[in-house]
Amino acid sequence: MRPASESIILIGGGGHALVVLEAAIESKRSVRGFFDDDEHAVAWSRAQLGRLGGLDQAARHLAFEDSESFAIAVGGLELRRRVIEAMAAPVPPGGHAPRAAAAVVHPRAWVSPSATLGLGVYVGPGAIVHAHARIADHAIINSGAIVEHECDIGENAHIAPGAVMGGNVQVGADTLVGIGSRVLPGVKIARRVRVGAGATVLRDVGEGATVVGVPARVR
Ligand code: JB2
């Protein structure tokens, strides 16, 4: 059980950080600050959250800070992957492994009690994660997305706002399922795929492909 006093820091200070910040605050979490290379990032200019340093400094900070967990709060999947790797890097002398990443779930999301959420997952307002769905570490289930029963969403995948995954859909690691797209029940989407906004995916999609349109075709 996480101590009530534990605060989290956000790694990233742009638009995605704003939504993670608000979800954290709405769910009564304390957010101490953010890391971003841009001193004037919107987490500071719009939300007055304090900047703690550049992105490269986050892992070192966490290695020497006992009371803080973290959430990756950049939206770009390649940059998110780089942060995941930085957090898993060897611990500096005298430091310790970072605390486990914090899942941030907006209180207006609905997550089935039989679903499982990994570390560092973000679930936005209006999202539904239904029965026995599995959401792997650091995945994003963004505002209003629907992840139906028994879906399997991979590590660092992003189900964008309003996207709908039918039952038993599989989405691989580092895959982006774009805004408002639809994936039919049972379809398997591999790793590092891009599904374009508004696409309707009827068939399985292979690793690294980009698919667009209705019905979705490889581009
Ligand atoms: O290559 C990079 C880099 N790219 C962006 N290296 C480093 N060190 N930092 C980078 N950044 C930082 O991430 C920028 O300084 C910026 O503060 C932040 C990205 O902010 P932005 O608002 O552009 O995007 P985001 O990643 O927070 O959110 C994106 O993804 C969300 C899921 C946007 O497309 C949002 O609209 C979207 N909802």
Coordinates of N, CA and C and ligand atoms in Angstrom, one line a residue:
M1 N 0.8 -1.2 0.0 CA 0.0 0.0 0.0 C 0.9 1.2 0.0
R2 N 0.6 2.2 -0.9 CA 1.4 3.4 -1.0 C 1.1 4.3 0.2
P3 N 2.1 4.9 0.8 CA 1.8 5.9 1.9 C 1.1 7.1 1.4
A4 N 0.1 7.6 2.2 CA -0.8 8.7 1.8 C 0.1 9.9 1.5
S5 N 1.2 10.1 2.2 CA 2.0 11.3 2.0 C 2.8 11.3 0.7
E6 N 2.9 10.1 0.0 CA 3.8 10.1 -1.1 C 3.3 11.0 -2.2
S7 N 4.2 11.8 -2.7 CA 3.9 12.7 -3.8 C 4.4 12.1 -5.1
I8 N 4.0 12.6 -6.2 CA 4.5 12.1 -7.5 C 5.1 13.3 -8.2
I9 N 6.0 13.0 -9.1 CA 6.5 14.0 -10.0 C 6.2 13.5 -11.4
L10 N 6.0 14.5 -12.3 CA 5.7 14.3 -13.7 C 7.0 14.4 -14.5
I11 N 7.2 13.4 -15.4 CA 8.3 13.5 -16.3 C 7.8 14.0 -17.7
G12 N 7.9 15.3 -17.9 CA 7.3 15.9 -19.0 C 6.5 17.1 -18.5
G13 N 6.4 18.2 -19.3 CA 5.7 19.3 -18.8 C 4.8 20.0 -19.9
G14 N 4.5 19.2 -20.9 CA 3.7 19.8 -22.0 C 2.2 19.5 -21.9
G15 N 1.5 19.3 -23.0 CA 0.0 19.2 -23.0 C -0.4 17.9 -22.3
H16 N 0.3 16.8 -22.5 CA -0.1 15.6 -21.8 C 0.1 15.7 -20.3
A17 N 1.1 16.4 -19.9 CA 1.4 16.7 -18.4 C 0.2 17.4 -17.8
L18 N -0.4 18.3 -18.6 CA -1.6 19.1 -18.0 C -2.7 18.1 -17.7
V19 N -3.0 17.1 -18.5 CA -4.1 16.2 -18.2 C -3.8 15.3 -17.1
V20 N -2.5 14.8 -17.1 CA -2.1 13.9 -16.0 C -2.1 14.6 -14.7
L21 N -1.7 15.9 -14.7 CA -1.7 16.7 -13.5 C -3.1 16.8 -13.0
E22 N -4.1 17.2 -13.9 CA -5.4 17.4 -13.4 C -6.1 16.1 -12.9
A23 N -5.8 15.0 -13.6 CA -6.3 13.7 -13.1 C -5.8 13.3 -11.8
A24 N -4.5 13.6 -11.6 CA -3.8 13.3 -10.3 C -4.5 14.2 -9.2
I25 N -4.6 15.4 -9.4 CA -5.2 16.3 -8.4 C -6.7 15.9 -8.1
E26 N -7.4 15.6 -9.2 CA -8.8 15.2 -9.0 C -8.9 13.9 -8.2
S27 N -7.9 13.0 -8.3 CA -7.9 11.8 -7.5 C -7.1 11.9 -6.2
K28 N -6.9 13.2 -5.8 CA -6.4 13.5 -4.4 C -4.9 13.1 -4.3
R29 N -4.2 13.1 -5.4 CA -2.7 12.9 -5.4 C -2.0 14.2 -5.3
S30 N -0.9 14.2 -4.6 CA -0.1 15.4 -4.6 C 1.0 15.3 -5.7
V31 N 1.1 16.4 -6.4 CA 2.1 16.4 -7.5 C 3.1 17.5 -7.1
R32 N 4.4 17.1 -7.0 CA 5.4 18.1 -6.5 C 6.0 18.9 -7.6
G33 N 6.1 18.5 -8.8 CA 6.7 19.3 -9.8 C 6.9 18.4 -11.1
F34 N 7.6 19.0 -12.1 CA 7.8 18.2 -13.3 C 9.2 18.4 -13.8
F35 N 9.6 17.5 -14.7 CA 10.9 17.6 -15.4 C 10.6 17.8 -16.9
D36 N 11.3 18.8 -17.4 CA 11.1 19.1 -18.9 C 12.3 20.0 -19.2
D37 N 12.8 19.9 -20.4 CA 13.9 20.7 -20.8 C 13.5 22.2 -21.0
D38 N 12.2 22.4 -21.3 CA 11.7 23.7 -21.5 C 11.3 24.4 -20.2
E39 N 12.0 25.4 -19.8 CA 11.7 26.1 -18.5 C 10.3 26.7 -18.5
H40 N 9.8 27.0 -19.7 CA 8.5 27.7 -19.8 C 7.4 26.7 -20.3
A41 N 7.6 25.4 -20.1 CA 6.6 24.4 -20.5 C 5.3 24.8 -19.9
V42 N 4.2 24.3 -20.6 CA 2.9 24.7 -20.1 C 2.5 24.2 -18.7
A43 N 3.2 23.2 -18.2 CA 2.9 22.8 -16.8 C 3.2 23.9 -15.9
W44 N 4.2 24.7 -16.3 CA 4.6 25.9 -15.5 C 3.7 27.1 -15.9
S45 N 3.6 27.4 -17.2 CA 3.0 28.6 -17.6 C 1.5 28.6 -17.4
R46 N 0.9 27.4 -17.6 CA -0.6 27.4 -17.4 C -1.0 26.8 -16.1
A47 N -0.2 25.9 -15.5 CA -0.7 25.3 -14.2 C 0.2 25.7 -13.0
Q48 N 1.2 26.5 -13.3 CA 2.1 27.0 -12.2 C 2.7 25.8 -11.4
L49 N 2.9 24.7 -12.1 CA 3.6 23.6 -11.4 C 5.1 23.9 -11.5
G50 N 5.9 23.6 -10.5 CA 7.3 23.9 -10.4 C 8.1 23.0 -11.3
R51 N 9.1 23.5 -12.0 CA 10.0 22.7 -12.8 C 11.2 22.3 -11.9
L52 N 11.5 21.0 -11.9 CA 12.5 20.4 -11.1 C 13.8 20.2 -11.8
G53 N 13.8 20.3 -13.1 CA 15.0 20.1 -13.9 C 14.6 19.6 -15.3
G54 N 15.7 19.3 -16.1 CA 15.5 18.8 -17.4 C 15.2 17.3 -17.4
L55 N 14.7 16.8 -18.6 CA 14.3 15.4 -18.6 C 15.4 14.5 -18.2
D56 N 16.6 14.8 -18.6 CA 17.7 13.9 -18.3 C 18.0 13.8 -16.8
Q57 N 17.5 14.7 -16.0 CA 17.8 14.7 -14.6 C 16.8 14.0 -13.7
A58 N 15.7 13.5 -14.4 CA 14.6 12.9 -13.6 C 15.1 11.6 -12.9
A59 N 15.8 10.7 -13.7 CA 16.2 9.4 -13.1 C 17.1 9.6 -11.9
R60 N 18.0 10.5 -12.0 CA 19.0 10.8 -10.9 C 18.2 11.3 -9.7
H61 N 17.3 12.2 -9.9 CA 16.5 12.8 -8.8 C 15.8 11.6 -8.1
L62 N 15.2 10.7 -8.9 CA 14.4 9.7 -8.2 C 15.3 8.7 -7.5
A63 N 16.6 8.6 -7.9 CA 17.5 7.6 -7.3 C 17.9 8.1 -5.9
F64 N 17.7 9.4 -5.6 CA 18.1 9.9 -4.4 C 17.0 10.5 -3.5
E65 N 15.8 10.3 -4.0 CA 14.6 10.8 -3.3 C 13.7 9.7 -2.9
D66 N 13.5 9.5 -1.6 CA 12.8 8.4 -1.1 C 11.3 8.5 -1.2
S67 N 10.7 9.7 -1.2 CA 9.3 9.8 -0.9 C 8.5 9.9 -2.2
E68 N 9.2 9.9 -3.4 CA 8.4 10.3 -4.6 C 8.4 9.1 -5.6
S69 N 7.2 9.0 -6.2 CA 7.0 8.1 -7.3 C 7.0 9.1 -8.5
F70 N 6.7 8.5 -9.7 CA 6.7 9.3 -10.9 C 5.7 8.8 -11.9
A71 N 5.3 9.7 -12.8 CA 4.5 9.3 -13.9 C 5.1 9.9 -15.2
I72 N 5.2 9.1 -16.2 CA 5.7 9.7 -17.5 C 4.6 10.5 -18.1
A73 N 4.8 11.8 -18.3 CA 3.8 12.7 -18.7 C 4.1 13.4 -20.1
V74 N 4.9 12.7 -20.9 CA 5.0 13.2 -22.3 C 4.1 12.2 -23.1
G75 N 3.6 12.7 -24.2 CA 2.7 11.9 -25.0 C 3.3 11.1 -26.1
G76 N 4.4 11.7 -26.7 CA 5.1 11.0 -27.8 C 5.7 9.6 -27.4
L77 N 5.3 8.6 -28.1 CA 5.7 7.2 -27.6 C 7.2 7.0 -27.7
E78 N 7.9 7.6 -28.7 CA 9.3 7.3 -28.7 C 10.0 8.0 -27.5
L79 N 9.6 9.2 -27.2 CA 10.2 9.9 -26.1 C 9.8 9.1 -24.8
R80 N 8.6 8.7 -24.7 CA 8.1 7.9 -23.5 C 9.0 6.7 -23.4
R81 N 9.3 6.0 -24.5 CA 10.1 4.8 -24.4 C 11.5 5.2 -23.9
R82 N 12.1 6.3 -24.3 CA 13.4 6.7 -23.9 C 13.4 7.0 -22.4
V83 N 12.3 7.5 -21.9 CA 12.2 7.8 -20.4 C 12.1 6.4 -19.7
I84 N 11.3 5.5 -20.2 CA 11.2 4.2 -19.6 C 12.6 3.5 -19.4
E85 N 13.4 3.7 -20.5 CA 14.7 3.1 -20.5 C 15.6 3.8 -19.5
A86 N 15.5 5.1 -19.4 CA 16.3 5.9 -18.5 C 16.0 5.5 -17.0
M87 N 14.7 5.2 -16.8 CA 14.3 4.8 -15.4 C 14.9 3.4 -15.1
A88 N 15.1 2.6 -16.1 CA 15.6 1.2 -15.8 C 17.1 1.2 -15.9
A89 N 17.8 2.3 -16.1 CA 19.3 2.3 -16.2 C 19.9 2.0 -14.9
P90 N 21.2 1.6 -14.9 CA 21.9 1.3 -13.6 C 21.8 2.5 -12.6
V91 N 21.6 2.1 -11.4 CA 21.4 3.2 -10.3 C 22.8 3.8 -10.0
P92 N 22.9 5.1 -9.9 CA 24.2 5.8 -9.6 C 24.6 5.4 -8.2
P93 N 26.0 5.4 -7.9 CA 26.5 5.0 -6.6 C 25.8 5.8 -5.5
G94 N 25.4 5.1 -4.5 CA 24.8 5.8 -3.3 C 23.3 6.0 -3.5
G95 N 22.8 5.7 -4.7 CA 21.3 5.9 -4.9 C 20.6 4.6 -4.8
H96 N 19.3 4.6 -5.2 CA 18.5 3.4 -5.2 C 17.6 3.4 -6.4
A97 N 17.1 2.2 -6.7 CA 16.2 2.1 -7.9 C 15.0 3.0 -7.6
P98 N 14.5 3.7 -8.7 CA 13.3 4.5 -8.5 C 12.2 3.7 -8.0
R99 N 11.3 4.4 -7.2 CA 10.1 3.8 -6.8 C 9.3 3.4 -8.0
A100 N 8.3 2.5 -7.8 CA 7.5 2.0 -9.0 C 6.7 3.2 -9.5
A101 N 6.5 3.3 -10.8 CA 5.7 4.4 -11.4 C 4.3 4.3 -10.9
A102 N 3.7 5.5 -10.8 CA 2.3 5.6 -10.2 C 1.3 5.6 -11.4
A103 N 0.3 4.8 -11.2 CA -0.8 4.8 -12.1 C -1.7 6.0 -11.7
V104 N -2.1 6.8 -12.8 CA -3.0 8.0 -12.5 C -4.3 7.7 -13.3
V105 N -5.4 7.6 -12.5 CA -6.7 7.3 -13.1 C -7.6 8.4 -12.7
H106 N -8.2 9.1 -13.7 CA -9.1 10.1 -13.4 C -10.4 9.6 -12.7
P107 N -10.9 10.3 -11.7 CA -12.0 9.7 -11.0 C -13.3 9.5 -11.8
R108 N -13.3 10.2 -13.0 CA -14.5 10.0 -13.9 C -14.3 8.9 -14.9
A109 N -13.2 8.2 -14.8 CA -13.0 7.0 -15.7 C -13.7 5.9 -15.0
W110 N -14.0 4.8 -15.7 CA -14.6 3.6 -15.1 C -13.7 2.5 -15.4
V111 N -13.1 1.9 -14.4 CA -12.2 0.7 -14.6 C -12.9 -0.4 -13.8
S112 N -13.1 -1.5 -14.6 CA -13.8 -2.7 -14.0 C -12.9 -3.2 -12.9
P113 N -13.5 -3.7 -11.8 CA -12.7 -4.4 -10.7 C -12.0 -5.6 -11.2
S114 N -12.4 -6.2 -12.3 CA -11.7 -7.4 -12.8 C -10.6 -7.0 -13.8
A115 N -10.5 -5.7 -14.2 CA -9.4 -5.3 -15.1 C -8.1 -5.2 -14.3
T116 N -7.0 -5.3 -15.0 CA -5.7 -5.0 -14.3 C -4.9 -3.9 -15.0
L117 N -4.4 -3.0 -14.2 CA -3.7 -1.8 -14.6 C -2.2 -2.0 -14.2
G118 N -1.3 -1.8 -15.1 CA 0.1 -1.8 -14.8 C 0.6 -0.6 -14.2
L119 N 1.9 -0.6 -13.9 CA 2.6 0.6 -13.3 C 2.6 1.8 -14.3
G120 N 2.4 3.0 -13.8 CA 2.5 4.1 -14.6 C 1.5 4.3 -15.7
V121 N 0.4 3.6 -15.6 CA -0.7 3.7 -16.6 C -1.4 5.1 -16.3
Y122 N -1.9 5.7 -17.4 CA -2.8 6.8 -17.3 C -4.1 6.5 -17.9
V123 N -5.2 6.7 -17.1 CA -6.6 6.5 -17.7 C -7.3 7.8 -17.5
G124 N -7.8 8.4 -18.6 CA -8.3 9.7 -18.6 C -9.8 9.8 -18.3
P125 N -10.4 11.0 -18.2 CA -11.8 11.1 -17.9 C -12.7 10.6 -19.0
G126 N -13.7 9.9 -18.5 CA -14.7 9.3 -19.5 C -14.2 8.0 -20.1
A127 N -13.0 7.6 -19.8 CA -12.6 6.3 -20.4 C -13.2 5.1 -19.7
I128 N -13.4 4.0 -20.4 CA -13.9 2.8 -19.8 C -12.9 1.7 -20.1
V129 N -12.6 1.0 -19.0 CA -11.7 -0.2 -19.2 C -12.6 -1.4 -18.6
H130 N -13.0 -2.2 -19.5 CA -14.1 -3.2 -19.1 C -13.5 -4.5 -18.6
A131 N -14.4 -5.5 -18.4 CA -14.1 -6.7 -17.6 C -12.9 -7.4 -18.1
H132 N -12.0 -7.7 -17.2 CA -10.8 -8.6 -17.5 C -9.9 -8.0 -18.5
A133 N -10.0 -6.7 -18.8 CA -9.0 -6.1 -19.7 C -7.7 -6.0 -18.9
R134 N -6.6 -6.0 -19.7 CA -5.3 -5.9 -19.1 C -4.5 -4.7 -19.8
I135 N -4.1 -3.8 -18.9 CA -3.4 -2.6 -19.4 C -2.0 -2.7 -18.9
A136 N -1.0 -2.8 -19.8 CA 0.4 -3.0 -19.4 C 1.0 -1.6 -18.9
D137 N 2.2 -1.7 -18.4 CA 2.9 -0.6 -17.8 C 3.0 0.6 -18.8
H138 N 2.7 1.8 -18.2 CA 2.9 3.1 -18.9 C 2.0 3.3 -20.1
A139 N 1.0 2.4 -20.3 CA 0.1 2.6 -21.4 C -0.8 3.8 -21.1
I140 N -1.3 4.5 -22.1 CA -2.3 5.6 -22.0 C -3.6 5.2 -22.5
I141 N -4.6 5.3 -21.7 CA -6.0 5.1 -22.1 C -6.6 6.5 -22.0
N142 N -6.7 7.2 -23.1 CA -6.9 8.7 -23.1 C -8.4 9.0 -22.9
S143 N -8.8 10.2 -22.9 CA -10.1 10.7 -22.6 C -11.2 10.0 -23.4
G144 N -12.1 9.4 -22.8 CA -13.3 8.9 -23.5 C -13.0 7.6 -24.4
A145 N -11.8 7.0 -24.2 CA -11.5 5.8 -25.0 C -12.2 4.6 -24.3
I146 N -12.6 3.6 -25.1 CA -13.3 2.4 -24.6 C -12.4 1.2 -24.9
V147 N -12.1 0.5 -23.8 CA -11.3 -0.7 -23.9 C -12.2 -1.8 -23.4
E148 N -12.8 -2.6 -24.3 CA -13.8 -3.6 -24.0 C -13.2 -4.8 -23.3
H149 N -14.1 -5.7 -23.0 CA -13.7 -6.9 -22.2 C -12.6 -7.7 -22.8
E150 N -11.7 -8.1 -21.9 CA -10.5 -9.0 -22.2 C -9.6 -8.4 -23.2
C151 N -9.6 -7.1 -23.5 CA -8.6 -6.5 -24.3 C -7.2 -6.6 -23.6
D152 N -6.2 -6.6 -24.4 CA -4.8 -6.7 -23.9 C -4.0 -5.5 -24.5
I153 N -3.8 -4.5 -23.7 CA -3.1 -3.3 -24.2 C -1.7 -3.3 -23.8
G154 N -0.7 -3.2 -24.7 CA 0.7 -3.4 -24.5 C 1.4 -2.2 -23.8
E155 N 2.6 -2.5 -23.3 CA 3.4 -1.5 -22.6 C 3.6 -0.3 -23.5
N156 N 3.3 0.9 -22.9 CA 3.6 2.2 -23.6 C 2.7 2.3 -24.9
A157 N 1.6 1.6 -25.0 CA 0.7 1.8 -26.1 C -0.2 3.1 -25.7
H158 N -0.7 3.7 -26.7 CA -1.6 4.9 -26.5 C -2.9 4.7 -27.2
I159 N -4.0 4.5 -26.4 CA -5.3 4.5 -27.0 C -5.8 5.9 -26.9
A160 N -5.9 6.6 -28.0 CA -6.1 8.1 -28.1 C -7.6 8.4 -27.7
P161 N -7.9 9.7 -27.5 CA -9.2 10.1 -27.1 C -10.3 9.5 -28.1
G162 N -11.3 8.9 -27.5 CA -12.5 8.5 -28.2 C -12.3 7.2 -29.1
A163 N -11.1 6.6 -29.0 CA -10.9 5.4 -29.7 C -11.7 4.2 -29.0
V164 N -12.2 3.3 -29.8 CA -13.0 2.2 -29.3 C -12.4 0.8 -29.7
M165 N -12.0 0.1 -28.6 CA -11.5 -1.3 -28.8 C -12.6 -2.3 -28.5
G166 N -13.0 -3.1 -29.5 CA -14.0 -4.1 -29.2 C -13.4 -5.2 -28.3
G167 N -14.2 -6.1 -27.9 CA -13.8 -7.2 -26.9 C -12.6 -8.0 -27.5
N168 N -11.7 -8.4 -26.6 CA -10.6 -9.3 -27.0 C -9.6 -8.7 -28.0
V169 N -9.6 -7.4 -28.2 CA -8.6 -6.8 -29.0 C -7.2 -6.8 -28.4
Q170 N -6.2 -7.0 -29.2 CA -4.8 -7.0 -28.6 C -4.1 -5.8 -29.3
V171 N -3.4 -5.0 -28.5 CA -2.6 -3.9 -29.0 C -1.2 -4.0 -28.5
G172 N -0.2 -4.0 -29.4 CA 1.1 -4.3 -29.0 C 1.8 -3.1 -28.3
A173 N 3.0 -3.3 -27.8 CA 3.7 -2.2 -27.1 C 4.1 -1.1 -28.1
D174 N 4.1 0.1 -27.6 CA 4.5 1.3 -28.4 C 3.7 1.6 -29.6
T175 N 2.4 1.1 -29.6 CA 1.5 1.3 -30.7 C 0.6 2.5 -30.3
L176 N 0.3 3.3 -31.3 CA -0.6 4.4 -31.2 C -1.9 4.1 -31.9
V177 N -3.0 4.0 -31.2 CA -4.3 3.9 -31.8 C -5.0 5.2 -31.8
G178 N -5.1 5.8 -33.0 CA -5.4 7.3 -33.1 C -6.8 7.7 -32.7
I179 N -7.0 9.0 -32.6 CA -8.2 9.6 -32.1 C -9.4 9.1 -32.9
G180 N -10.4 8.6 -32.1 CA -11.7 8.3 -32.8 C -11.7 7.0 -33.6
S181 N -10.6 6.3 -33.6 CA -10.6 5.0 -34.4 C -11.4 3.9 -33.7
R182 N -11.6 2.9 -34.5 CA -12.4 1.7 -34.0 C -11.7 0.5 -34.4
V183 N -11.6 -0.5 -33.5 CA -10.9 -1.7 -33.8 C -11.9 -2.8 -33.5
L184 N -12.2 -3.7 -34.5 CA -13.3 -4.7 -34.3 C -12.9 -5.8 -33.3
P185 N -13.8 -6.4 -32.7 CA -13.5 -7.4 -31.7 C -12.5 -8.5 -32.2
G186 N -11.6 -8.8 -31.3 CA -10.7 -9.9 -31.6 C -9.5 -9.6 -32.5
V187 N -9.4 -8.4 -33.0 CA -8.3 -8.0 -33.9 C -7.0 -7.9 -33.1
K188 N -5.9 -8.3 -33.7 CA -4.6 -8.2 -33.1 C -3.8 -7.2 -33.8
I189 N -3.3 -6.2 -33.1 CA -2.5 -5.1 -33.6 C -1.1 -5.3 -33.0
A190 N -0.1 -5.3 -33.8 CA 1.2 -5.7 -33.3 C 1.9 -4.4 -32.7
R191 N 3.2 -4.6 -32.4 CA 4.0 -3.5 -31.8 C 4.3 -2.4 -32.8
R192 N 4.5 -1.2 -32.2 CA 5.0 0.0 -33.0 C 4.1 0.3 -34.2
V193 N 2.8 0.0 -34.1 CA 1.9 0.3 -35.2 C 1.3 1.7 -35.0
R194 N 1.0 2.4 -36.1 CA 0.2 3.6 -36.0 C -1.1 3.4 -36.7
V195 N -2.2 3.6 -36.0 CA -3.5 3.6 -36.5 C -4.0 5.0 -36.7
G196 N -4.3 5.4 -37.9 CA -4.7 6.8 -38.1 C -6.0 7.2 -37.5
A197 N -6.1 8.5 -37.2 CA -7.4 9.0 -36.6 C -8.6 8.6 -37.4
G198 N -9.6 8.1 -36.8 CA -10.8 7.8 -37.5 C -10.8 6.5 -38.2
A199 N -9.7 5.8 -38.2 CA -9.7 4.5 -39.0 C -10.6 3.5 -38.3
T200 N -11.0 2.5 -39.2 CA -11.8 1.4 -38.7 C -11.0 0.1 -39.0
V201 N -10.5 -0.6 -38.0 CA -9.5 -1.7 -38.3 C -10.3 -3.0 -38.2
L202 N -10.4 -3.7 -39.4 CA -11.2 -4.9 -39.5 C -10.3 -6.2 -39.3
R203 N -9.0 -6.0 -39.7 CA -8.1 -7.2 -39.7 C -6.8 -7.0 -38.9
D204 N -6.1 -8.1 -38.6 CA -4.9 -7.9 -37.8 C -3.9 -7.0 -38.6
V205 N -3.0 -6.4 -37.8 CA -2.0 -5.4 -38.4 C -0.7 -5.8 -37.9
G206 N 0.3 -5.9 -38.8 CA 1.7 -6.4 -38.5 C 2.5 -5.3 -37.9
E207 N 3.6 -5.8 -37.3 CA 4.6 -4.9 -36.6 C 5.0 -3.7 -37.5
G208 N 5.0 -2.5 -36.9 CA 5.5 -1.3 -37.5 C 4.7 -0.7 -38.6
A209 N 3.5 -1.3 -38.9 CA 2.7 -0.8 -40.0 C 2.0 0.5 -39.6
T210 N 1.7 1.3 -40.6 CA 0.7 2.4 -40.4 C -0.5 2.1 -41.2
V211 N -1.7 2.2 -40.6 CA -2.9 1.9 -41.3 C -3.8 3.1 -41.1
V212 N -4.5 3.4 -42.2 CA -5.4 4.5 -42.2 C -6.7 4.2 -43.0
G213 N -7.8 4.9 -42.7 CA -9.0 4.8 -43.5 C -10.0 3.9 -43.0
V214 N -11.1 3.8 -43.7 CA -12.3 3.0 -43.4 C -12.7 2.2 -44.7
P215 N -12.4 0.9 -44.7 CA -11.7 0.1 -43.7 C -10.2 0.4 -43.7
A216 N -9.5 0.2 -42.6 CA -8.1 0.6 -42.5 C -7.3 -0.3 -43.5
R217 N -6.4 0.4 -44.2 CA -5.4 -0.2 -45.1 C -4.0 0.3 -44.8
V218 N -3.0 -0.6 -45.1 CA -1.6 -0.2 -44.8 C -1.3 0.9 -45.8
R219 N -0.6 1.9 -45.2 CA -0.1 3.1 -46.1 C 1.3 2.9 -46.4
Ligands
JB2_1 O1 12.9 15.1 -28.2 C1 12.6 15.6 -27.1 C2 11.4 16.3 -26.9 N1 10.3 16.4 -27.6 C3 9.4 17.1 -26.7 N2 13.6 15.7 -26.2 C4 13.3 16.3 -25.0 N3 14.3 16.3 -24.0 N4 12.2 16.9 -24.7 C5 11.2 16.9 -25.6 N5 10.0 17.3 -25.6 C6 9.3 18.0 -24.4 O2 8.1 17.3 -24.2 C7 9.0 19.4 -24.7 O3 9.8 20.3 -24.1 C8 7.6 19.6 -24.3 O4 7.5 20.3 -23.0 C9 7.0 18.2 -24.1 C10 6.0 17.8 -25.1 O5 4.9 18.7 -25.0 P1 3.7 18.8 -26.0 O6 2.7 19.6 -25.5 O7 4.3 19.1 -27.4 O8 3.3 17.3 -26.2 P2 2.9 16.2 -25.1 O9 3.9 15.1 -25.4 O10 2.9 16.7 -23.8 O11 1.5 15.8 -25.6 C11 1.2 15.2 -26.9 O12 0.6 13.9 -26.7 C12 -0.6 13.9 -26.0 C13 -1.1 12.5 -25.8 C14 0.3 16.2 -27.6 O13 0.1 15.7 -28.9 C15 -1.1 16.2 -26.9 O14 -2.0 17.0 -27.7 C16 -1.6 14.8 -26.7 N6 -2.9 14.9 -26.0

